[in-house]
PDB file of C-alpha atoms in Angstrom:
ATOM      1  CA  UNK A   1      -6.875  19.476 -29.826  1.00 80.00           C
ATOM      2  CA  UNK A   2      -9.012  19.990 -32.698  1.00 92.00           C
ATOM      3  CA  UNK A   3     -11.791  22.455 -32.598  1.00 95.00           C
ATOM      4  CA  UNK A   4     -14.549  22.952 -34.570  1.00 95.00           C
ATOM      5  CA  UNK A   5     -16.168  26.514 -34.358  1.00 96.00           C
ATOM      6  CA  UNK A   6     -18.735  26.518 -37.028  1.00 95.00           C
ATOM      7  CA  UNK A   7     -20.398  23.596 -35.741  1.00 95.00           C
ATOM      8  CA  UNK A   8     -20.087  24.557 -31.814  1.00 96.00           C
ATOM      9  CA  UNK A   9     -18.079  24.947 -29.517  1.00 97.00           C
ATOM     10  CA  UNK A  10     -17.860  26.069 -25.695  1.00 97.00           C
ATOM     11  CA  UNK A  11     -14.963  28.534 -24.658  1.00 98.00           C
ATOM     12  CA  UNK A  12     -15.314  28.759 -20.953  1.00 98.00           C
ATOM     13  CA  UNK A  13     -13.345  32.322 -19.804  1.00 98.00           C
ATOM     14  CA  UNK A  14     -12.054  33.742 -16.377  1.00 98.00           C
ATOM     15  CA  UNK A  15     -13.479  37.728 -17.495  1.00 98.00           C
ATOM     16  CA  UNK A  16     -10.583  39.905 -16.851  1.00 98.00           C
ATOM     17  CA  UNK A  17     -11.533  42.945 -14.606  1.00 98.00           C
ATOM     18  CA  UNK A  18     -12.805  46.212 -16.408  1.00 96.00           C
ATOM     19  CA  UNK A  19     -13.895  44.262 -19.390  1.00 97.00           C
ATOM     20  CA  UNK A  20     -17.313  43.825 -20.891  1.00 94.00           C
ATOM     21  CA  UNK A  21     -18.981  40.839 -21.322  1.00 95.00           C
ATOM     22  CA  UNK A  22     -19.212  41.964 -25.550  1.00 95.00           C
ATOM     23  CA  UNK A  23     -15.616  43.235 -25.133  1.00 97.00           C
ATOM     24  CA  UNK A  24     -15.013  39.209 -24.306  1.00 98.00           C
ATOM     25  CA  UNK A  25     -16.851  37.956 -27.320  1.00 98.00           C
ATOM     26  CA  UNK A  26     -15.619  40.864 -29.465  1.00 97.00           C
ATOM     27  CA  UNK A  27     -11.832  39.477 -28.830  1.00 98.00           C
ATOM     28  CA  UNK A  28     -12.414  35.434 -29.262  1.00 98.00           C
ATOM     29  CA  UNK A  29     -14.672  36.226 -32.263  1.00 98.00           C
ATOM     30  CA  UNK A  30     -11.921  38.552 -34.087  1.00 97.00           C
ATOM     31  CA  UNK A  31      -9.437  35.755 -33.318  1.00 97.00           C
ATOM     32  CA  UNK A  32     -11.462  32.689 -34.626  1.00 97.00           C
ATOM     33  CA  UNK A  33     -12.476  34.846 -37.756  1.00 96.00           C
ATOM     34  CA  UNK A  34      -8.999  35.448 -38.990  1.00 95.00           C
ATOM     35  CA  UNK A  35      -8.158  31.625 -38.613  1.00 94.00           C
ATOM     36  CA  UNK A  36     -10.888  30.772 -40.448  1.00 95.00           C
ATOM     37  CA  UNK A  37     -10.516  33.411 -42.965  1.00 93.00           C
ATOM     38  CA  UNK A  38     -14.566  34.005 -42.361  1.00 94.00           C
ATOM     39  CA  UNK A  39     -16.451  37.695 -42.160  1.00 93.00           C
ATOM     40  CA  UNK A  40     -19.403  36.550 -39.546  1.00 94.00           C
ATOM     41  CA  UNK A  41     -19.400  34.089 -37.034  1.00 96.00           C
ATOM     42  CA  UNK A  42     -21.953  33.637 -34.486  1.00 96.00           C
ATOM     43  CA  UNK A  43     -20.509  34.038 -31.329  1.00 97.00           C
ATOM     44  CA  UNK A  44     -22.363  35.140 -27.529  1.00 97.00           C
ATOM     45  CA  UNK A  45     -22.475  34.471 -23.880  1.00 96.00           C
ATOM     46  CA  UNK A  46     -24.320  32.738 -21.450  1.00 94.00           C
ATOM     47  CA  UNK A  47     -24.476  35.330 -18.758  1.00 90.00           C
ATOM     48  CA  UNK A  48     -23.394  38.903 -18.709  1.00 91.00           C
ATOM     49  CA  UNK A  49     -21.249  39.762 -15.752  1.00 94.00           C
ATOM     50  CA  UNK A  50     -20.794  43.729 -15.321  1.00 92.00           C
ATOM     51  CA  UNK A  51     -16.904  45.216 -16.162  1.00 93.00           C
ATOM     52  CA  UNK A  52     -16.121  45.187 -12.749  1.00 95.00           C
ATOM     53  CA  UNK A  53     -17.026  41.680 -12.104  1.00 97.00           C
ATOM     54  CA  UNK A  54     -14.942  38.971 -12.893  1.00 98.00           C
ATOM     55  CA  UNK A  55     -14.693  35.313 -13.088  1.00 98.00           C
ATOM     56  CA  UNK A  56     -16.961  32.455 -15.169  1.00 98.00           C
ATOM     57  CA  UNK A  57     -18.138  33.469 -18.860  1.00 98.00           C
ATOM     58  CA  UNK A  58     -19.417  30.609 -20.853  1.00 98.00           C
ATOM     59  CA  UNK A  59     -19.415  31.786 -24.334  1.00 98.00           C
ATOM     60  CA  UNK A  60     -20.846  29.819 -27.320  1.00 98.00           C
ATOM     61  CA  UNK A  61     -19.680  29.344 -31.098  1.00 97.00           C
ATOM     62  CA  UNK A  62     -21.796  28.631 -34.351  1.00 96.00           C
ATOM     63  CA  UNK A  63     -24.287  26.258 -33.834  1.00 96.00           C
ATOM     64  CA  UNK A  64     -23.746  26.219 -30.035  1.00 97.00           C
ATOM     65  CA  UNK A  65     -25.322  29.477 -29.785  1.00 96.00           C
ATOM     66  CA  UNK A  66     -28.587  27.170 -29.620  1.00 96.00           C
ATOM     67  CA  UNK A  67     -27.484  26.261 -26.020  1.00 95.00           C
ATOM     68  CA  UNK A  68     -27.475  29.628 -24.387  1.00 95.00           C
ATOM     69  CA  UNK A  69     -30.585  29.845 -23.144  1.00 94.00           C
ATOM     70  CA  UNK A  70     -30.242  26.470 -21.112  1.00 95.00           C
ATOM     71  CA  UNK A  71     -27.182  27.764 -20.322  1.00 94.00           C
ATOM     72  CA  UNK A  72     -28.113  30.378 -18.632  1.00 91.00           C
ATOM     73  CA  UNK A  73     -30.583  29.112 -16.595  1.00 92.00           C
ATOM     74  CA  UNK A  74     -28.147  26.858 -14.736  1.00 92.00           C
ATOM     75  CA  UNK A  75     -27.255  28.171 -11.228  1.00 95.00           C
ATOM     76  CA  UNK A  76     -24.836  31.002 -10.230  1.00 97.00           C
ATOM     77  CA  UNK A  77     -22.657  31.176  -7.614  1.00 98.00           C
ATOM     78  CA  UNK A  78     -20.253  34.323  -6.875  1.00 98.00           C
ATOM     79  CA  UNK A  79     -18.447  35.966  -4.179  1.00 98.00           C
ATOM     80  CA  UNK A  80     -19.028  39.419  -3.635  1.00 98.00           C
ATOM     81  CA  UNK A  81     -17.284  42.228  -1.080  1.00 98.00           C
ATOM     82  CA  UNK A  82     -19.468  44.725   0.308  1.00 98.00           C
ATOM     83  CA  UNK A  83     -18.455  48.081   1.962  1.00 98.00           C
ATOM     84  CA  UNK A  84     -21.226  48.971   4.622  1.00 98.00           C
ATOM     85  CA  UNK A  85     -22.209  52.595   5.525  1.00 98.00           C
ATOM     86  CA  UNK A  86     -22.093  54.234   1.836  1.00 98.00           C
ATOM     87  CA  UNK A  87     -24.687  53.704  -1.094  1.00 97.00           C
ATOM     88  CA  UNK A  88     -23.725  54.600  -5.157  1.00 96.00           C
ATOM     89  CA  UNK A  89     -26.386  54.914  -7.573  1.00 92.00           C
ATOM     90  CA  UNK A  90     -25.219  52.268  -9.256  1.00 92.00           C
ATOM     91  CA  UNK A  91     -24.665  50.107  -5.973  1.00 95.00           C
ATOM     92  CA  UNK A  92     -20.926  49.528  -7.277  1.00 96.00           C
ATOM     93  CA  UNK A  93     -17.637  51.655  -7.967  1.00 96.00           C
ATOM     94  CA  UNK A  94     -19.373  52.786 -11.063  1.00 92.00           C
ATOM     95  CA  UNK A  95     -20.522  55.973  -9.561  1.00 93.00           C
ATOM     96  CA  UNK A  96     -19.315  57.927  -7.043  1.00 96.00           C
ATOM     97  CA  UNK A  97     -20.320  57.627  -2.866  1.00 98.00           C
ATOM     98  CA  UNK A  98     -24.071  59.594  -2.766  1.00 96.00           C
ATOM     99  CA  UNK A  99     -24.792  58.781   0.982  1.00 98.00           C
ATOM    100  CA  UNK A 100     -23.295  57.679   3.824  1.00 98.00           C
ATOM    101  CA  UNK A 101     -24.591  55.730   7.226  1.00 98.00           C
ATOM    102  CA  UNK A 102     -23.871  55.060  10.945  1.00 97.00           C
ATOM    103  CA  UNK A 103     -22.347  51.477  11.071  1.00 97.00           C
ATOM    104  CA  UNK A 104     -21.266  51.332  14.691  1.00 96.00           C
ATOM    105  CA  UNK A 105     -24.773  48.968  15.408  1.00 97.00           C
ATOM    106  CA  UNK A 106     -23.150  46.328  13.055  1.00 97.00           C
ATOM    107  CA  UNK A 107     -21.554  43.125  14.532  1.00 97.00           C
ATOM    108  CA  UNK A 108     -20.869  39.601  12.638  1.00 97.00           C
ATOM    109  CA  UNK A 109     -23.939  37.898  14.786  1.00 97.00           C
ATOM    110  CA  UNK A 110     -26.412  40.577  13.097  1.00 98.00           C
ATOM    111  CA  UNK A 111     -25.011  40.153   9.759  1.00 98.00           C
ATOM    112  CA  UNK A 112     -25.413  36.162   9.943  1.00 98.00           C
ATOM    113  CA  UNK A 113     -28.883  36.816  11.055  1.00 98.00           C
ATOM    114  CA  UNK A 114     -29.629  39.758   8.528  1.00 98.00           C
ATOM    115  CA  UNK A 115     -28.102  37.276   5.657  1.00 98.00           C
ATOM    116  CA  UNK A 116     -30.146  34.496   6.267  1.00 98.00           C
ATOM    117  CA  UNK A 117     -33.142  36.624   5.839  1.00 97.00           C
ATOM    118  CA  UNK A 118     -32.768  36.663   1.792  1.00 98.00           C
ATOM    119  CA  UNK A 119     -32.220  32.319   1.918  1.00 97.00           C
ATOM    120  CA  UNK A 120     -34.920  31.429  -0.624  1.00 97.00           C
ATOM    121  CA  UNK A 121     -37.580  33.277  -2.710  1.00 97.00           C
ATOM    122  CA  UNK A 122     -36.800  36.804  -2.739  1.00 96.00           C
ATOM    123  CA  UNK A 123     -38.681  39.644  -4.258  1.00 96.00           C
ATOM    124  CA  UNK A 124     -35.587  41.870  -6.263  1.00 95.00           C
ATOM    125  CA  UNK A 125     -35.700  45.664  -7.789  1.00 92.00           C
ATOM    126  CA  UNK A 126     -33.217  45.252 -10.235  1.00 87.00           C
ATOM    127  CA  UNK A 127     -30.567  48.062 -10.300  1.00 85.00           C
ATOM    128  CA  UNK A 128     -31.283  50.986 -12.733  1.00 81.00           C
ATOM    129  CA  UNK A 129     -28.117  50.873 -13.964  1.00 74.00           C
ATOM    130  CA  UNK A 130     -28.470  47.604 -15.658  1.00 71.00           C
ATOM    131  CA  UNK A 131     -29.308  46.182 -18.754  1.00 72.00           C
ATOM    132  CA  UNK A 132     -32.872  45.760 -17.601  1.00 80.00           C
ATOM    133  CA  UNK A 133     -35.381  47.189 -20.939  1.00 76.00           C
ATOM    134  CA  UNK A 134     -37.725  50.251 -19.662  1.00 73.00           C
ATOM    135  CA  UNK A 135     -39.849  51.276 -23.251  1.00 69.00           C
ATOM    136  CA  UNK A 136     -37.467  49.422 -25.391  1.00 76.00           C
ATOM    137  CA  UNK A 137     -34.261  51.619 -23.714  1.00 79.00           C
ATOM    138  CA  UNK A 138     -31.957  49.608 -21.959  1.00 77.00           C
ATOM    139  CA  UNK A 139     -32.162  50.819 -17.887  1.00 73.00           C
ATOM    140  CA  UNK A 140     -28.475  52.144 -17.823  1.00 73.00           C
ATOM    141  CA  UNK A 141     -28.592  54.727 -20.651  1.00 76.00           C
ATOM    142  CA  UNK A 142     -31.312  56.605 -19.059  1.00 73.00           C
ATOM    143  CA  UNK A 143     -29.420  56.469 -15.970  1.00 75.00           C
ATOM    144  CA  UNK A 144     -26.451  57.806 -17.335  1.00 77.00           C
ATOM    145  CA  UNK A 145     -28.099  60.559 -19.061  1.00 75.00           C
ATOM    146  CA  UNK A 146     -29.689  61.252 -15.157  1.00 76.00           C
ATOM    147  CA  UNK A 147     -33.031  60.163 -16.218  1.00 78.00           C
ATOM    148  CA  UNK A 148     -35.490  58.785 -13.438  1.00 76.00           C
ATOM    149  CA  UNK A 149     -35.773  55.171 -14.038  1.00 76.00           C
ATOM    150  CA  UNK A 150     -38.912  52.943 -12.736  1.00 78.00           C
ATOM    151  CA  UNK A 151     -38.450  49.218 -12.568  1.00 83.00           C
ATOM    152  CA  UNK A 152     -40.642  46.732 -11.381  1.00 87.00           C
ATOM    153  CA  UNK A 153     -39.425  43.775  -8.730  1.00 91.00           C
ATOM    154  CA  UNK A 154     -38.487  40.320  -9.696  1.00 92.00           C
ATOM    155  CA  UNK A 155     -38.809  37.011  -8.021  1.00 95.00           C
ATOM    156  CA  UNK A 156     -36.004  35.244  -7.927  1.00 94.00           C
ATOM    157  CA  UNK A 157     -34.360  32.174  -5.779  1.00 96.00           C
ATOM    158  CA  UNK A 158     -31.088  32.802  -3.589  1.00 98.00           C
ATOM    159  CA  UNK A 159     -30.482  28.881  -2.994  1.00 97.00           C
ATOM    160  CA  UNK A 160     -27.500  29.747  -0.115  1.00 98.00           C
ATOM    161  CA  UNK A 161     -26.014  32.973   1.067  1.00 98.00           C
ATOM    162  CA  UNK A 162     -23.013  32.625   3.623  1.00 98.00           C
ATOM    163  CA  UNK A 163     -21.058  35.211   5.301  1.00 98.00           C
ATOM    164  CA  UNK A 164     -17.282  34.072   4.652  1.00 98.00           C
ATOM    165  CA  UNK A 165     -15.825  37.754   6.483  1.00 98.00           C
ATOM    166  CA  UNK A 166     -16.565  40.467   8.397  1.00 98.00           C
ATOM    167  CA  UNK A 167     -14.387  43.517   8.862  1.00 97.00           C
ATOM    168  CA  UNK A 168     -15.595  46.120  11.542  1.00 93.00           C
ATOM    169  CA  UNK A 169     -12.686  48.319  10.782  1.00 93.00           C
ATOM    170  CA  UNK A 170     -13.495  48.940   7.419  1.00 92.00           C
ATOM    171  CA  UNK A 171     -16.473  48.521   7.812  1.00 95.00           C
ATOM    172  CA  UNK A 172     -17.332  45.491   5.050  1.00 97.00           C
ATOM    173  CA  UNK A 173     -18.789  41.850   4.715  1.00 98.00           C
ATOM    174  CA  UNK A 174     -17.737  39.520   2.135  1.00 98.00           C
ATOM    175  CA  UNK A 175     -20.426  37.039   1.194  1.00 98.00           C
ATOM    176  CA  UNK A 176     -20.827  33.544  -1.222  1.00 98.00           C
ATOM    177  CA  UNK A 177     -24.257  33.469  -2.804  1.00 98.00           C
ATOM    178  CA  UNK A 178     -25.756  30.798  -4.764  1.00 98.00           C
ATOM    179  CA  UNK A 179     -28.505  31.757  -6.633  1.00 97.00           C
ATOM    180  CA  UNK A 180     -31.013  31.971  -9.782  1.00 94.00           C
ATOM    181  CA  UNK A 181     -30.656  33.055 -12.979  1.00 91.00           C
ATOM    182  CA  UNK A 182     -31.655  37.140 -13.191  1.00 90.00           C
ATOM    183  CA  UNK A 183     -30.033  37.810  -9.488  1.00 94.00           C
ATOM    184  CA  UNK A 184     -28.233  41.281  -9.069  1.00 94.00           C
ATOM    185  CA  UNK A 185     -25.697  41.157  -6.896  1.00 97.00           C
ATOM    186  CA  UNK A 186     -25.624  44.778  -6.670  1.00 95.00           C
ATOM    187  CA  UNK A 187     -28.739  45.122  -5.653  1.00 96.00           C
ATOM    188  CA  UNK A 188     -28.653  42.480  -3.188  1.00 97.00           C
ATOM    189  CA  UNK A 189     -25.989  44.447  -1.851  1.00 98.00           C
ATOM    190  CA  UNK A 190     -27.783  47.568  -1.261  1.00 97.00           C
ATOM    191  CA  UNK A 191     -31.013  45.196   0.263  1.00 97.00           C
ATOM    192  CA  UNK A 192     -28.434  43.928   2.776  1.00 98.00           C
ATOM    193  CA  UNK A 193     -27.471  47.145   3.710  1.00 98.00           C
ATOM    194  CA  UNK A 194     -30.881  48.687   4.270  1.00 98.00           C
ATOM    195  CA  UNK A 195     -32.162  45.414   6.580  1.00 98.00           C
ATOM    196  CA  UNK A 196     -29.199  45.974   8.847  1.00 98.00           C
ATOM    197  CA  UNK A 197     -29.913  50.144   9.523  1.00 97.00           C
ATOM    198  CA  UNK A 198     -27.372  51.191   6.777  1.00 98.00           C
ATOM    199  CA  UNK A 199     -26.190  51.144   3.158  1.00 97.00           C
ATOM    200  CA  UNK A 200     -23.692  49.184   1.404  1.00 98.00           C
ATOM    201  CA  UNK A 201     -22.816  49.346  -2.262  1.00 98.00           C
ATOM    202  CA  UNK A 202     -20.633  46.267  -3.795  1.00 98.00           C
ATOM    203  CA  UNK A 203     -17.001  46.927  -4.039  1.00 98.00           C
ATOM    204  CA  UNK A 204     -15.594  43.452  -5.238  1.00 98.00           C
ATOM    205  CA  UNK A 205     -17.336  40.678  -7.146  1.00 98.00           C
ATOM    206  CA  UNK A 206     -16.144  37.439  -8.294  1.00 98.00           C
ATOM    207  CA  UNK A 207     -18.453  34.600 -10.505  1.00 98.00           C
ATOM    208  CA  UNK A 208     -16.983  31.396  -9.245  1.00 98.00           C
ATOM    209  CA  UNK A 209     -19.712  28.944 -11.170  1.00 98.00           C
ATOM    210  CA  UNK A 210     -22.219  28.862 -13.847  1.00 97.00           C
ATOM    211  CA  UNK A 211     -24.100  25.272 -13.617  1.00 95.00           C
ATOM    212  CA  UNK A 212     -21.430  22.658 -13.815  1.00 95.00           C
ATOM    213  CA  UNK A 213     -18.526  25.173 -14.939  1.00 97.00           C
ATOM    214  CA  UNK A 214     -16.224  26.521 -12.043  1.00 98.00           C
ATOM    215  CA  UNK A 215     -13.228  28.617 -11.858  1.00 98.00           C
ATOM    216  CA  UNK A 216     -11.062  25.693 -11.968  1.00 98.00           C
ATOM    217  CA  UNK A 217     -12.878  25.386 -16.124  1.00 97.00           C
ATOM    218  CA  UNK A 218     -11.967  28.510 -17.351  1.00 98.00           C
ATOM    219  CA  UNK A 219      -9.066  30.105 -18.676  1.00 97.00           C
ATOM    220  CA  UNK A 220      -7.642  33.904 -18.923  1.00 97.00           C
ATOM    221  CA  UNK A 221      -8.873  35.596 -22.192  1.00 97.00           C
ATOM    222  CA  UNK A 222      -4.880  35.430 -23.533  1.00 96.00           C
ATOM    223  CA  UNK A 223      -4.659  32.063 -23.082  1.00 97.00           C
ATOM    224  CA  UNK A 224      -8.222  31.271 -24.583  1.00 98.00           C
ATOM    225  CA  UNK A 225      -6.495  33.156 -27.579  1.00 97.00           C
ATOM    226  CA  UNK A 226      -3.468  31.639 -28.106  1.00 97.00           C
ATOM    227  CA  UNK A 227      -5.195  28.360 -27.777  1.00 96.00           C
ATOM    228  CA  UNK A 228      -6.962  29.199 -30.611  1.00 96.00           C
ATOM    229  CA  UNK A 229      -4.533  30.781 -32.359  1.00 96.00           C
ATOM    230  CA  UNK A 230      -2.306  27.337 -32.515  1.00 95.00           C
ATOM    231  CA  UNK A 231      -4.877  24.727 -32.216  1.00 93.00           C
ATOM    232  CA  UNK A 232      -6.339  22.372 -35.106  1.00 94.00           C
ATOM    233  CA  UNK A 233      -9.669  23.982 -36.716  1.00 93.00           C
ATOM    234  CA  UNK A 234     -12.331  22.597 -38.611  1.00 92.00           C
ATOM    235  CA  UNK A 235     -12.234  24.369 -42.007  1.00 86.00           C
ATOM    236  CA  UNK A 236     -15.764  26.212 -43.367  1.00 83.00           C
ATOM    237  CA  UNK A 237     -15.040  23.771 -46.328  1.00 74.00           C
ATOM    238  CA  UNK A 238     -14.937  20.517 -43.934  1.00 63.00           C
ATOM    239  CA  UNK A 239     -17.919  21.605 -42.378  1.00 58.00           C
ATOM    240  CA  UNK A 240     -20.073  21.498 -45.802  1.00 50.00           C
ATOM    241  CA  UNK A 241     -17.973  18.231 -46.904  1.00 48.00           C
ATOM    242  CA  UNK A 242     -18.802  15.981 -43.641  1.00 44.00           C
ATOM    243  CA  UNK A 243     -22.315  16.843 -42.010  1.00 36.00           C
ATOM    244  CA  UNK A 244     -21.253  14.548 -38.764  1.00 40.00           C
ATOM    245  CA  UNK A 245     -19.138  17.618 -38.031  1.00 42.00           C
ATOM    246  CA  UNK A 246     -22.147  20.018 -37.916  1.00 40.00           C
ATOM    247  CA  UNK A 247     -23.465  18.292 -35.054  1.00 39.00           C
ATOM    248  CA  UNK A 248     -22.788  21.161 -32.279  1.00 40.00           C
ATOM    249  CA  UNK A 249     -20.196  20.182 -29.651  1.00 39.00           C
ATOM    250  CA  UNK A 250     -19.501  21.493 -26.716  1.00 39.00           C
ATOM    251  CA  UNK A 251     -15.603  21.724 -25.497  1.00 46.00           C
ATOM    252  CA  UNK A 252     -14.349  23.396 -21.986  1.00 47.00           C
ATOM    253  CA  UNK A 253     -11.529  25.103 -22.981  1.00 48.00           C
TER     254      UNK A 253
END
């Protein structure tokens, strides 16, 4: 296998838990560099997924990079874990328990019927610790720094939303969701949780697809690296020498 990183390529990644979406890019970019013996290399991602999400990242190489914003518009799909009767301010683990709620009222018929409320075009306050931009500061700084933080709803498309558990005992719901580009799982979690006379706050969430890239696509960040580390690379040198290899490419690792 012979790739070619200067004139594009496609790394598609299984995101290990607890990592960032940059701490991702940061590793596959330090690796490529050293093969190539190169100090810059345009690397990003087509889709952040918080550090305690895990699952699809598509990220992009060298000329690729052209492709991310096609990228991600293409469709998301993810399976998420909800604990009911508690809120966060962050509507994750992130932060700690701030409320909790009577869940006794809560049966699998209501939360079928609750879910299929939010099929189609939903109105969406994005979570205000995200990367969302309030004056130019991205929304989770002020958060941290416990700074009130304003932001205004979004429109957005949830194309199918399907309860695949319930557990009274716990209590919890675990959900598949396909759905638009700029959708906050998070904060769908916490809208669930208000319509059915409680809170929730996301305790598990898994990106299964990004457009036509799956699970089943993607490969754990180690392997992605040793892949790289042994494979065949286009040298910078080849690249100037033969412009039919500056074409960008795109290859599913």
């Amino acid at each position: 296998m012979t790739f070619d990183f200067l004139g594009g390529e496609t790394l598609c990644i299984d995101k290990p838990l607890e990592w960032t979406s940059f701490d991702v890019v940061k590793r596959l970019r330090g690796v490529i560099q050293h093969r190539l013996h190169l100090k810059k290399l345009k690397v990003g991602h087509a889709g952040t997924l918080d550090p305690l999400a895990t699952g699809v990242m598509i990220v992009v190489t060298g000329r690729s990079t052209k492709l991310i914003e096609s990228l991600q518009a293409g469709v998301k799909e993810y399976v998420a874990t909800l604990r009911l009767g508690a809120t966060t301010p962050s509507f994750d683990l992130e932060t700690e328990v701030d409320a909790t709620y009577p869940t006794a009222h809560i049966t699998r018929e209501m939360a079928e019927e609750t879910l299929a409320k939010f099929r189609g075009r939903i109105e969406q306050v994005p979570p205000k610790y995200s990367a969302c931009k309030v004056d130019g500061t991205r929304a989770y700084d002020l958060a941290r720094k416990g700074k009130e933080v304003e932001l205004k709803p979004k429109v957005l498309v949830i194309d199918e939303i399907e309860l695949l558990g319930f557990d009274p005992e716990t209590p919890g719901l675990t959900i598949r969701v396909v759905c638009s580009k700029g959708t906050y799982i998070r904060a769908l979690a916490r809208d669930i949780g208000l319509a059915l006379g409680s809170g929730a706050h996301l305790t598990a969430l898994r990106r299964t697809r990004v457009g036509d890239v799956t699970l089943s696509d993607c490969l754990d960040i180690e392997r992605a690296v040793e892949l790289i580390r042994n494979a065949e690379l286009i040298l910078p040198e080849d690249n100037r020498d033969n412009t039919a290899q500056n074409q960008a490419t795109e290859s599913k690792l």
